[in-house]
Amino acid sequence: MTDRSAQTRQARIQQSFDAAEGYDAAAVLQRVAARRLFDGLRARLAGRTPRRILEVGCGTGFLTHMLHEAWPEAELVATDVAPRMLERARKRVGEGVQFCVMDAARPDVAGAFDLICGNLVFQWLAEPSVALQTLADQLAPGGVIAVSTLLDGTFEEWRQACSAEGLVAATPDYPAARTVQGWQPGLCTGKWTTERCVQPFGNGLAFVKHLKDTGASVPREDGKAFSPAELRRVLARFDQAGAMVTWHLAYACFQKPQRAGVFVTGTDTGVGKTLTSACLVHAWKAAYWKPLQSGLADEEGDTSTVIKLSGCLPEDCFPSAGAYQASLSPLAAARAEGAEIDPARLAMPLEDPQRPLVVEGAGGLMVPATDTLMMVDLAERWGLPVVLVARSGLGTLNHTLLSLEALRARGLAIAGVVLSGPLNTENSKTIQEKGQVRILAELPQQKTVTAETVAALSRLIPAWDDVSEAMQVGRKGVSEKV
């Protein structure tokens, strides 16, 4: 679509919504989606109160009202491309909300926002993945962006009625669920969920009127209007099939990390997490935190090792929330000492948030940390991009690809993979291609590891700014390819 045609279509969408006088009465599914989205974003905020909120595509204010009612003291900026929609939203919500005309794809309000949201607006945007990243860039540290969109298969019954008469429905082509899964802003943690809703109508004319009343009657760019005779035939087919349509919806809540940094985990124990962490600390002049440490009866501990190898100062390392003697999982080691790990002590340090923090996990992703939490649960809670450390040799492909799949199933951002051991070009290439992940570094096997060794290996680590920026650019690239 050219810039001119995109602008023309945007103008038609604005006019259509401005003319949608019957929106409030007709927008049943829009209300349902607003409630689902609100419940999801509130759960993601986990009790935190947003101070600044930006809503895009607010329509007549279904979601706006919920936001203002939940957080009346917050600075809430509600925007839409249709001025008359905004006026109806203002009447619904009342005082205490700032309303302004704005295109969600071209935000012109100043960040940073603790919460950015938009209900059923992204299907109208020409480049939704780019718009999502642009909005996410305006999040404050720890901020949440929550959006919903329509998916492929929506109004399929109407399309089938048209097809049965040899015609092509002019309803827009919505993105496939697989495509939407690729819309994930860089550095952010979160994932998409889907929902299917069936809405009955009295007849086909009621459905057509519904599209007009909700402003959704703008056809796709190559759509052609039906003649009266063609429309009558399609309406008859639609009525015979039951006069109902299916909506396919997708919802997502993404959270920006509360600070700069990464979570280092491995495909298994002893794979090289501590060496990698030391290299990252040295390369990035980063702080370090080992939340849970076990095995102190057999070794000096990872915090002491990182201090010795990386050259960082003791004050650059945050104290562990739990340190235990036995060479077992943190949960088992704590139990062996009659101790209990308090989840409240596992809050990520937020001092000096612009400085990268290297958080080293214990074992692999599925190692128990507490009675109710695995290491992957803690990674999700902390929300930092993940560096996965894997062996370079035989057997690494299955372990590494499964670990990447587990991370993506949780919606965790992945900074990249570090391969530890003898250089293996074939395994490196396979992990990069099949895992759709960046190989951050390949750290060759060392006979002995010293501070000098770590200083040399650190030169193989890309700069922190490079990693951070590449993740944002990389998400956009993946979104466009999927």
GROMACS .gro file of C-alpha atoms in nm:
model
  482
    1MET     CA    1   0.000   0.000   0.000
    2THR     CA    2   0.143   0.340  -0.102
    3ASP     CA    3   0.162   0.632   0.141
    4ARG     CA    4  -0.113   0.811  -0.050
    5SER     CA    5  -0.348   0.512  -0.050
    6ALA     CA    6  -0.274   0.452   0.318
    7GLN     CA    7  -0.364   0.813   0.397
    8THR     CA    8  -0.682   0.783   0.191
    9ARG     CA    9  -0.783   0.466   0.371
   10GLN     CA   10  -0.705   0.623   0.708
   11ALA     CA   11  -0.931   0.916   0.620
   12ARG     CA   12  -1.212   0.675   0.525
   13ILE     CA   13  -1.171   0.489   0.854
   14GLN     CA   14  -1.189   0.818   1.047
   15GLN     CA   15  -1.502   0.925   0.859
   16SER     CA   16  -1.664   0.586   0.910
   17PHE     CA   17  -1.612   0.594   1.286
   18ASP     CA   18  -1.722   0.956   1.309
   19ALA     CA   19  -2.048   0.859   1.138
   20ALA     CA   20  -2.107   0.555   1.363
   21GLU     CA   21  -2.390   0.708   1.566
   22GLY     CA   22  -2.524   0.368   1.673
   23TYR     CA   23  -2.189   0.245   1.806
   24ASP     CA   24  -2.274   0.213   2.174
   25ALA     CA   25  -2.583   0.000   2.117
   26ALA     CA   26  -2.424  -0.221   1.850
   27ALA     CA   27  -2.074  -0.272   1.991
   28VAL     CA   28  -2.144  -0.585   2.198
   29LEU     CA   29  -1.817  -0.765   2.123
   30GLN     CA   30  -1.622  -0.443   2.161
   31ARG     CA   31  -1.748  -0.423   2.520
   32VAL     CA   32  -1.654  -0.786   2.582
   33ALA     CA   33  -1.305  -0.732   2.439
   34ALA     CA   34  -1.255  -0.416   2.647
   35ARG     CA   35  -1.339  -0.606   2.966
   36ARG     CA   36  -1.107  -0.896   2.874
   37LEU     CA   37  -0.825  -0.657   2.796
   38PHE     CA   38  -0.878  -0.460   3.117
   39ASP     CA   39  -0.873  -0.777   3.329
   40GLY     CA   40  -0.551  -0.888   3.160
   41LEU     CA   41  -0.365  -0.559   3.201
   42ARG     CA   42  -0.474  -0.531   3.564
   43ALA     CA   43  -0.337  -0.880   3.633
   44ARG     CA   44  -0.008  -0.790   3.462
   45LEU     CA   45   0.023  -0.475   3.676
   46ALA     CA   46  -0.002  -0.705   3.982
   47GLY     CA   47  -0.131  -0.444   4.222
   48ARG     CA   48   0.082  -0.154   4.097
   49THR     CA   49  -0.097   0.177   4.038
   50PRO     CA   50  -0.011   0.344   3.705
   51ARG     CA   51   0.051   0.717   3.732
   52ARG     CA   52   0.039   0.796   3.359
   53ILE     CA   53  -0.185   0.609   3.113
   54LEU     CA   54  -0.213   0.643   2.736
   55GLU     CA   55  -0.508   0.486   2.554
   56VAL     CA   56  -0.508   0.468   2.173
   57GLY     CA   57  -0.824   0.414   1.969
   58CYS     CA   58  -1.048   0.480   2.268
   59GLY     CA   59  -1.370   0.489   2.060
   60THR     CA   60  -1.665   0.593   2.272
   61GLY     CA   61  -1.484   0.512   2.593
   62PHE     CA   62  -1.566   0.154   2.702
   63LEU     CA   63  -1.209   0.088   2.817
   64THR     CA   64  -1.151   0.452   2.911
   65HIS     CA   65  -1.430   0.434   3.169
   66MET     CA   66  -1.281   0.119   3.326
   67LEU     CA   67  -0.935   0.276   3.344
   68HIS     CA   68  -1.059   0.598   3.499
   69GLU     CA   69  -1.279   0.416   3.748
   70ALA     CA   70  -0.992   0.190   3.858
   71TRP     CA   71  -0.726   0.464   3.881
   72PRO     CA   72  -0.905   0.801   3.916
   73GLU     CA   73  -0.587   0.979   4.031
   74ALA     CA   74  -0.384   0.871   3.726
   75GLU     CA   75  -0.309   1.109   3.440
   76LEU     CA   76  -0.513   0.943   3.163
   77VAL     CA   77  -0.471   1.054   2.800
   78ALA     CA   78  -0.738   0.899   2.574
   79THR     CA   79  -0.690   0.932   2.197
   80ASP     CA   80  -0.869   0.838   1.876
   81VAL     CA   81  -0.856   0.936   1.508
   82ALA     CA   82  -1.229   1.021   1.508
   83PRO     CA   83  -1.317   1.352   1.681
   84ARG     CA   84  -1.686   1.267   1.721
   85MET     CA   85  -1.593   0.937   1.889
   86LEU     CA   86  -1.384   1.135   2.136
   87GLU     CA   87  -1.679   1.361   2.216
   88ARG     CA   88  -1.894   1.059   2.296
   89ALA     CA   89  -1.616   0.918   2.513
   90ARG     CA   90  -1.592   1.249   2.697
   91LYS     CA   91  -1.965   1.238   2.774
   92ARG     CA   92  -1.936   0.879   2.898
   93VAL     CA   93  -1.635   0.931   3.123
   94GLY     CA   94  -1.674   1.289   3.241
   95GLU     CA   95  -1.402   1.503   3.395
   96GLY     CA   96  -1.049   1.399   3.485
   97VAL     CA   97  -0.943   1.258   3.145
   98GLN     CA   98  -0.751   1.436   2.870
   99PHE     CA   99  -0.893   1.361   2.524
  100CYS     CA  100  -0.709   1.434   2.200
  101VAL     CA  101  -0.718   1.338   1.833
  102MET     CA  102  -0.426   1.109   1.748
  103ASP     CA  103  -0.338   0.830   1.508
  104ALA     CA  104  -0.219   0.525   1.705
  105ALA     CA  105   0.046   0.463   1.439
  106ARG     CA  106   0.190   0.813   1.485
  107PRO     CA  107   0.180   0.895   1.856
  108ASP     CA  108   0.259   1.259   1.926
  109VAL     CA  109   0.227   1.265   2.304
  110ALA     CA  110   0.528   1.271   2.532
  111GLY     CA  111   0.618   0.959   2.736
  112ALA     CA  112   0.695   0.795   2.963
  113PHE     CA  113   0.376   0.606   3.045
  114ASP     CA  114   0.323   0.336   3.306
  115LEU     CA  115   0.041   0.187   3.097
  116ILE     CA  116  -0.037   0.207   2.725
  117CYS     CA  117  -0.342   0.028   2.591
  118GLY     CA  118  -0.564  -0.001   2.285
  119ASN     CA  119  -0.872  -0.218   2.236
  120LEU     CA  120  -0.948  -0.355   1.886
  121VAL     CA  121  -0.749  -0.085   1.711
  122PHE     CA  122  -0.444  -0.264   1.571
  123GLN     CA  123  -0.635  -0.440   1.292
  124TRP     CA  124  -0.691  -0.094   1.139
  125LEU     CA  125  -0.320  -0.004   1.126
  126ALA     CA  126  -0.107  -0.050   0.815
  127GLU     CA  127   0.203  -0.167   1.009
  128PRO     CA  128   0.077  -0.293   1.346
  129SER     CA  129   0.405  -0.451   1.461
  130VAL     CA  130   0.592  -0.125   1.401
  131ALA     CA  131   0.319   0.073   1.578
  132LEU     CA  132   0.339  -0.164   1.875
  133GLN     CA  133   0.715  -0.112   1.906
  134THR     CA  134   0.678   0.265   1.866
  135LEU     CA  135   0.427   0.278   2.149
  136ALA     CA  136   0.631   0.041   2.368
  137ASP     CA  137   0.930   0.275   2.330
  138GLN     CA  138   0.726   0.528   2.530
  139LEU     CA  139   0.687   0.298   2.830
  140ALA     CA  140   0.846   0.385   3.162
  141PRO     CA  141   1.067   0.112   3.319
  142GLY     CA  142   0.835  -0.167   3.431
  143GLY     CA  143   0.553  -0.022   3.220
  144VAL     CA  144   0.285  -0.235   3.054
  145ILE     CA  145   0.141  -0.218   2.704
  146ALA     CA  146  -0.189  -0.404   2.652
  147VAL     CA  147  -0.360  -0.439   2.313
  148SER     CA  148  -0.617  -0.648   2.131
  149THR     CA  149  -0.692  -0.713   1.765
  150LEU     CA  150  -0.913  -0.916   1.532
  151LEU     CA  151  -0.774  -1.230   1.369
  152ASP     CA  152  -0.815  -1.417   1.044
  153GLY     CA  153  -1.143  -1.610   1.043
  154THR     CA  154  -1.348  -1.322   1.180
  155PHE     CA  155  -1.677  -1.296   0.984
  156GLU     CA  156  -1.593  -1.620   0.805
  157GLU     CA  157  -1.966  -1.702   0.775
  158TRP     CA  158  -2.024  -1.384   0.578
  159ARG     CA  159  -1.726  -1.459   0.355
  160GLN     CA  160  -1.859  -1.809   0.287
  161ALA     CA  161  -2.200  -1.671   0.192
  162CYS     CA  162  -2.031  -1.435  -0.055
  163SER     CA  163  -1.811  -1.711  -0.194
  164ALA     CA  164  -2.112  -1.938  -0.247
  165GLU     CA  165  -2.253  -1.673  -0.481
  166GLY     CA  166  -1.925  -1.638  -0.669
  167LEU     CA  167  -1.843  -1.309  -0.500
  168VAL     CA  168  -1.558  -1.188  -0.281
  169ALA     CA  169  -1.643  -1.032   0.053
  170ALA     CA  170  -1.508  -0.680   0.100
  171THR     CA  171  -1.449  -0.730   0.473
  172PRO     CA  172  -1.085  -0.663   0.566
  173ASP     CA  173  -0.822  -0.936   0.568
  174TYR     CA  174  -0.725  -0.977   0.931
  175PRO     CA  175  -0.386  -1.119   1.036
  176ALA     CA  176  -0.335  -1.487   1.116
  177ALA     CA  177  -0.272  -1.590   1.476
  178ARG     CA  178   0.080  -1.700   1.377
  179THR     CA  179   0.153  -1.352   1.241
  180VAL     CA  180   0.024  -1.182   1.553
  181GLN     CA  181   0.245  -1.401   1.772
  182GLY     CA  182   0.538  -1.225   1.606
  183TRP     CA  183   0.415  -0.884   1.720
  184GLN     CA  184   0.623  -0.853   2.036
  185PRO     CA  185   0.805  -0.534   2.128
  186GLY     CA  186   1.175  -0.578   2.188
  187LEU     CA  187   1.300  -0.626   2.545
  188CYS     CA  188   0.943  -0.681   2.669
  189THR     CA  189   0.800  -0.991   2.837
  190GLY     CA  190   0.451  -1.110   2.748
  191LYS     CA  191   0.249  -1.313   2.501
  192TRP     CA  192  -0.071  -1.326   2.297
  193THR     CA  193  -0.380  -1.525   2.390
  194THR     CA  194  -0.675  -1.590   2.161
  195GLU     CA  195  -1.051  -1.613   2.202
  196ARG     CA  196  -1.338  -1.719   1.977
  197CYS     CA  197  -1.683  -1.563   2.017
  198VAL     CA  198  -2.001  -1.631   1.820
  199GLN     CA  199  -2.253  -1.350   1.773
  200PRO     CA  200  -2.604  -1.421   1.635
  201PHE     CA  201  -2.801  -1.171   1.430
  202GLY     CA  202  -3.170  -1.158   1.340
  203ASN     CA  203  -3.077  -1.167   0.972
  204GLY     CA  204  -2.812  -1.062   0.725
  205LEU     CA  205  -2.937  -0.705   0.707
  206ALA     CA  206  -2.887  -0.675   1.083
  207PHE     CA  207  -2.524  -0.784   1.040
  208VAL     CA  208  -2.463  -0.531   0.762
  209LYS     CA  209  -2.623  -0.260   0.976
  210HIS     CA  210  -2.401  -0.369   1.266
  211LEU     CA  211  -2.088  -0.308   1.057
  212LYS     CA  212  -2.211   0.040   0.967
  213ASP     CA  213  -2.318   0.125   1.323
  214THR     CA  214  -1.978   0.027   1.462
  215GLY     CA  215  -1.779   0.209   1.195
  216ALA     CA  216  -1.639  -0.120   1.064
  217SER     CA  217  -1.789  -0.101   0.718
  218VAL     CA  218  -1.477   0.035   0.546
  219PRO     CA  219  -1.389  -0.233   0.284
  220ARG     CA  220  -1.039  -0.349   0.217
  221GLU     CA  221  -0.853  -0.154  -0.048
  222ASP     CA  222  -0.945  -0.385  -0.340
  223GLY     CA  223  -1.300  -0.453  -0.218
  224LYS     CA  224  -1.586  -0.403  -0.464
  225ALA     CA  225  -1.941  -0.303  -0.374
  226PHE     CA  226  -2.218  -0.553  -0.454
  227SER     CA  227  -2.509  -0.469  -0.677
  228PRO     CA  228  -2.853  -0.479  -0.508
  229ALA     CA  229  -2.924  -0.818  -0.668
  230GLU     CA  230  -2.588  -0.961  -0.557
  231LEU     CA  231  -2.640  -0.835  -0.203
  232ARG     CA  232  -2.987  -0.994  -0.185
  233ARG     CA  233  -2.845  -1.331  -0.287
  234VAL     CA  234  -2.563  -1.310  -0.030
  235LEU     CA  235  -2.807  -1.209   0.244
  236ALA     CA  236  -3.028  -1.507   0.161
  237ARG     CA  237  -2.727  -1.744   0.182
  238PHE     CA  238  -2.618  -1.587   0.512
  239ASP     CA  239  -2.968  -1.624   0.660
  240GLN     CA  240  -2.992  -1.987   0.549
  241ALA     CA  241  -2.662  -2.061   0.731
  242GLY     CA  242  -2.800  -1.929   1.060
  243ALA     CA  243  -2.730  -1.554   1.043
  244MET     CA  244  -2.439  -1.559   1.286
  245VAL     CA  245  -2.072  -1.463   1.271
  246THR     CA  246  -1.762  -1.576   1.456
  247TRP     CA  247  -1.517  -1.327   1.600
  248HIS     CA  248  -1.156  -1.436   1.649
  249LEU     CA  249  -0.978  -1.207   1.892
  250ALA     CA  250  -0.623  -1.184   2.027
  251TYR     CA  251  -0.508  -1.010   2.344
  252ALA     CA  252  -0.158  -0.928   2.467
  253CYS     CA  253   0.002  -0.766   2.770
  254PHE     CA  254   0.373  -0.690   2.747
  255GLN     CA  255   0.590  -0.549   3.024
  256LYS     CA  256   0.909  -0.350   2.984
  257PRO     CA  257   1.192  -0.452   3.219
  258GLN     CA  258   1.217  -0.248   3.536
  259ARG     CA  259   1.587  -0.200   3.474
  260ALA     CA  260   1.865  -0.271   3.226
  261GLY     CA  261   2.015  -0.618   3.237
  262VAL     CA  262   1.979  -0.987   3.150
  263PHE     CA  263   1.888  -1.313   3.320
  264VAL     CA  264   2.150  -1.581   3.257
  265THR     CA  265   2.028  -1.940   3.253
  266GLY     CA  266   2.160  -2.264   3.108
  267THR     CA  267   2.045  -2.577   2.934
  268ASP     CA  268   2.168  -2.770   3.240
  269THR     CA  269   2.399  -2.748   3.542
  270GLY     CA  270   2.771  -2.689   3.486
  271VAL     CA  271   2.724  -2.560   3.133
  272GLY     CA  272   2.919  -2.238   3.189
  273LYS     CA  273   2.671  -1.986   3.333
  274THR     CA  274   2.915  -1.842   3.585
  275LEU     CA  275   3.195  -1.800   3.331
  276THR     CA  276   2.949  -1.635   3.093
  277SER     CA  277   2.821  -1.411   3.372
  278ALA     CA  278   3.174  -1.304   3.459
  279CYS     CA  279   3.241  -1.220   3.093
  280LEU     CA  280   2.917  -1.017   3.071
  281VAL     CA  281   2.997  -0.829   3.392
  282HIS     CA  282   3.347  -0.747   3.265
  283ALA     CA  283   3.233  -0.653   2.913
  284TRP     CA  284   2.941  -0.434   3.024
  285LYS     CA  285   3.084  -0.301   3.353
  286ALA     CA  286   2.767  -0.453   3.493
  287ALA     CA  287   2.641  -0.526   3.842
  288TYR     CA  288   2.583  -0.890   3.943
  289TRP     CA  289   2.322  -1.080   4.142
  290LYS     CA  290   2.302  -1.452   4.219
  291PRO     CA  291   1.957  -1.474   4.383
  292LEU     CA  292   1.990  -1.835   4.500
  293GLN     CA  293   2.318  -2.017   4.560
  294SER     CA  294   2.369  -2.381   4.655
  295GLY     CA  295   2.670  -2.613   4.665
  296LEU     CA  296   2.879  -2.392   4.896
  297ALA     CA  297   3.019  -2.701   5.069
  298ASP     CA  298   3.203  -2.789   4.747
  299GLU     CA  299   3.293  -2.448   4.603
  300GLU     CA  300   3.342  -2.086   4.707
  301GLY     CA  301   3.020  -1.966   4.546
  302ASP     CA  302   2.937  -1.793   4.221
  303THR     CA  303   2.936  -1.440   4.362
  304SER     CA  304   3.294  -1.475   4.491
  305THR     CA  305   3.397  -1.638   4.163
  306VAL     CA  306   3.250  -1.357   3.954
  307ILE     CA  307   3.421  -1.093   4.170
  308LYS     CA  308   3.755  -1.271   4.128
  309LEU     CA  309   3.721  -1.333   3.753
  310SER     CA  310   3.547  -1.018   3.630
  311GLY     CA  311   3.737  -0.762   3.831
  312CYS     CA  312   3.418  -0.606   3.966
  313LEU     CA  313   3.407  -0.479   4.323
  314PRO     CA  314   3.220  -0.656   4.605
  315GLU     CA  315   2.982  -0.359   4.623
  316ASP     CA  316   2.892  -0.425   4.258
  317CYS     CA  317   2.732  -0.756   4.366
  318PHE     CA  318   2.398  -0.777   4.541
  319PRO     CA  319   2.366  -1.031   4.826
  320SER     CA  320   2.192  -1.361   4.754
  321ALA     CA  321   1.841  -1.412   4.888
  322GLY     CA  322   1.945  -1.763   4.992
  323ALA     CA  323   2.280  -1.948   5.011
  324TYR     CA  324   2.302  -2.318   5.100
  325GLN     CA  325   2.569  -2.583   5.145
  326ALA     CA  326   2.441  -2.890   4.959
  327SER     CA  327   2.502  -2.937   4.586
  328LEU     CA  328   2.130  -2.967   4.513
  329SER     CA  329   1.859  -2.750   4.366
  330PRO     CA  330   1.802  -2.437   4.581
  331LEU     CA  331   1.475  -2.583   4.712
  332ALA     CA  332   1.629  -2.920   4.806
  333ALA     CA  333   1.941  -2.756   4.953
  334ALA     CA  334   1.731  -2.525   5.168
  335ARG     CA  335   1.521  -2.817   5.293
  336ALA     CA  336   1.836  -3.010   5.384
  337GLU     CA  337   1.923  -2.727   5.621
  338GLY     CA  338   1.570  -2.693   5.754
  339ALA     CA  339   1.543  -2.353   5.585
  340GLU     CA  340   1.269  -2.202   5.374
  341ILE     CA  341   1.313  -1.969   5.077
  342ASP     CA  342   1.098  -1.659   5.117
  343PRO     CA  343   0.966  -1.550   4.773
  344ALA     CA  344   0.937  -1.194   4.905
  345ARG     CA  345   1.319  -1.178   4.925
  346LEU     CA  346   1.346  -1.258   4.554
  347ALA     CA  347   1.263  -0.902   4.444
  348MET     CA  348   1.504  -0.782   4.176
  349PRO     CA  349   1.742  -0.502   4.291
  350LEU     CA  350   1.648  -0.172   4.127
  351GLU     CA  351   1.938   0.048   4.236
  352ASP     CA  352   2.108   0.235   3.949
  353PRO     CA  353   1.853   0.101   3.694
  354GLN     CA  354   2.039   0.231   3.386
  355ARG     CA  355   2.340   0.015   3.468
  356PRO     CA  356   2.310  -0.341   3.330
  357LEU     CA  357   2.252  -0.608   3.593
  358VAL     CA  358   2.357  -0.967   3.525
  359VAL     CA  359   2.125  -1.203   3.715
  360GLU     CA  360   2.255  -1.561   3.723
  361GLY     CA  361   2.000  -1.837   3.772
  362ALA     CA  362   2.058  -2.172   3.942
  363GLY     CA  363   2.078  -2.471   3.709
  364GLY     CA  364   1.835  -2.468   3.417
  365LEU     CA  365   1.489  -2.325   3.359
  366MET     CA  366   1.295  -2.609   3.523
  367VAL     CA  367   1.496  -2.624   3.845
  368PRO     CA  368   1.274  -2.574   4.155
  369ALA     CA  369   1.344  -2.249   4.338
  370THR     CA  370   1.065  -2.261   4.599
  371ASP     CA  371   0.766  -2.484   4.673
  372THR     CA  372   0.567  -2.301   4.406
  373LEU     CA  373   0.825  -2.142   4.174
  374MET     CA  374   1.066  -2.280   3.916
  375MET     CA  375   1.359  -2.077   3.785
  376VAL     CA  376   1.158  -1.995   3.471
  377ASP     CA  377   0.884  -1.849   3.693
  378LEU     CA  378   1.140  -1.620   3.852
  379ALA     CA  379   1.273  -1.522   3.509
  380GLU     CA  380   0.917  -1.429   3.408
  381ARG     CA  381   0.869  -1.233   3.731
  382TRP     CA  382   1.190  -1.034   3.684
  383GLY     CA  383   1.114  -0.973   3.316
  384LEU     CA  384   1.473  -0.931   3.198
  385PRO     CA  385   1.581  -1.053   2.853
  386VAL     CA  386   1.734  -1.399   2.877
  387VAL     CA  387   2.084  -1.511   2.785
  388LEU     CA  388   2.080  -1.889   2.739
  389VAL     CA  389   2.414  -2.065   2.791
  390ALA     CA  390   2.447  -2.397   2.606
  391ARG     CA  391   2.715  -2.654   2.537
  392SER     CA  392   2.861  -2.634   2.190
  393GLY     CA  393   2.905  -3.008   2.131
  394LEU     CA  394   2.705  -3.326   2.085
  395GLY     CA  395   2.358  -3.326   2.240
  396THR     CA  396   2.321  -2.950   2.256
  397LEU     CA  397   2.060  -2.913   1.982
  398ASN     CA  398   1.773  -3.084   2.164
  399HIS     CA  399   1.848  -2.919   2.500
  400THR     CA  400   1.895  -2.573   2.351
  401LEU     CA  401   1.595  -2.573   2.119
  402LEU     CA  402   1.368  -2.709   2.395
  403SER     CA  403   1.489  -2.436   2.631
  404LEU     CA  404   1.423  -2.168   2.369
  405GLU     CA  405   1.075  -2.310   2.315
  406ALA     CA  406   1.008  -2.301   2.691
  407LEU     CA  407   1.118  -1.937   2.710
  408ARG     CA  408   0.895  -1.835   2.421
  409ALA     CA  409   0.600  -2.023   2.567
  410ARG     CA  410   0.629  -1.788   2.867
  411GLY     CA  411   0.662  -1.483   2.644
  412LEU     CA  412   1.013  -1.409   2.767
  413ALA     CA  413   1.241  -1.190   2.558
  414ILE     CA  414   1.559  -1.367   2.448
  415ALA     CA  415   1.879  -1.165   2.418
  416GLY     CA  416   2.064  -1.457   2.262
  417VAL     CA  417   2.257  -1.779   2.312
  418VAL     CA  418   2.615  -1.817   2.435
  419LEU     CA  419   2.782  -2.142   2.330
  420SER     CA  420   3.043  -2.280   2.569
  421GLY     CA  421   3.309  -2.532   2.467
  422PRO     CA  422   3.496  -2.632   2.152
  423LEU     CA  423   3.390  -2.430   1.851
  424ASN     CA  424   3.124  -2.612   1.650
  425THR     CA  425   3.017  -2.420   1.341
  426GLU     CA  426   2.740  -2.663   1.244
  427ASN     CA  427   2.569  -2.660   1.584
  428SER     CA  428   2.599  -2.283   1.605
  429LYS     CA  429   2.437  -2.241   1.263
  430THR     CA  430   2.157  -2.489   1.341
  431ILE     CA  431   2.069  -2.325   1.673
  432GLN     CA  432   2.065  -1.982   1.512
  433GLU     CA  433   1.842  -2.092   1.224
  434LYS     CA  434   1.608  -2.341   1.393
  435GLY     CA  435   1.589  -2.145   1.716
  436GLN     CA  436   1.552  -1.808   1.538
  437VAL     CA  437   1.793  -1.662   1.787
  438ARG     CA  438   2.113  -1.462   1.790
  439ILE     CA  439   2.437  -1.635   1.888
  440LEU     CA  440   2.582  -1.371   2.118
  441ALA     CA  441   2.920  -1.536   2.155
  442GLU     CA  442   3.106  -1.866   2.131
  443LEU     CA  443   3.341  -1.907   2.428
  444PRO     CA  444   3.612  -2.162   2.351
  445GLN     CA  445   3.701  -2.428   2.607
  446GLN     CA  446   3.973  -2.315   2.851
  447LYS     CA  447   4.227  -2.530   3.038
  448THR     CA  448   4.228  -2.281   3.323
  449VAL     CA  449   4.007  -1.980   3.389
  450THR     CA  450   4.163  -1.666   3.534
  451ALA     CA  451   4.084  -1.296   3.540
  452GLU     CA  452   4.310  -1.262   3.234
  453THR     CA  453   4.116  -1.537   3.057
  454VAL     CA  454   3.785  -1.363   3.128
  455ALA     CA  455   3.923  -1.029   3.009
  456ALA     CA  456   4.022  -1.190   2.679
  457LEU     CA  457   3.691  -1.378   2.637
  458SER     CA  458   3.495  -1.062   2.718
  459ARG     CA  459   3.616  -0.913   2.393
  460LEU     CA  460   3.396  -1.171   2.218
  461ILE     CA  461   3.086  -1.029   2.392
  462PRO     CA  462   2.893  -0.758   2.201
  463ALA     CA  463   2.847  -0.424   2.377
  464TRP     CA  464   2.536  -0.380   2.592
  465ASP     CA  465   2.399  -0.103   2.367
  466ASP     CA  466   2.438  -0.336   2.069
  467VAL     CA  467   2.248  -0.616   2.242
  468SER     CA  468   1.970  -0.386   2.361
  469GLU     CA  469   1.925  -0.213   2.027
  470ALA     CA  470   1.949  -0.536   1.827
  471MET     CA  471   1.666  -0.689   2.029
  472GLN     CA  472   1.432  -0.406   1.934
  473VAL     CA  473   1.532  -0.409   1.568
  474GLY     CA  474   1.528  -0.789   1.571
  475ARG     CA  475   1.168  -0.806   1.699
  476LYS     CA  476   1.057  -0.580   1.417
  477GLY     CA  477   1.241  -0.796   1.165
  478VAL     CA  478   1.090  -1.117   1.300
  479SER     CA  479   0.744  -0.962   1.298
  480GLU     CA  480   0.777  -0.871   0.932
  481LYS     CA  481   0.904  -1.216   0.833
  482VAL     CA  482   0.653  -1.428   1.024
   0.00000   0.00000   0.00000
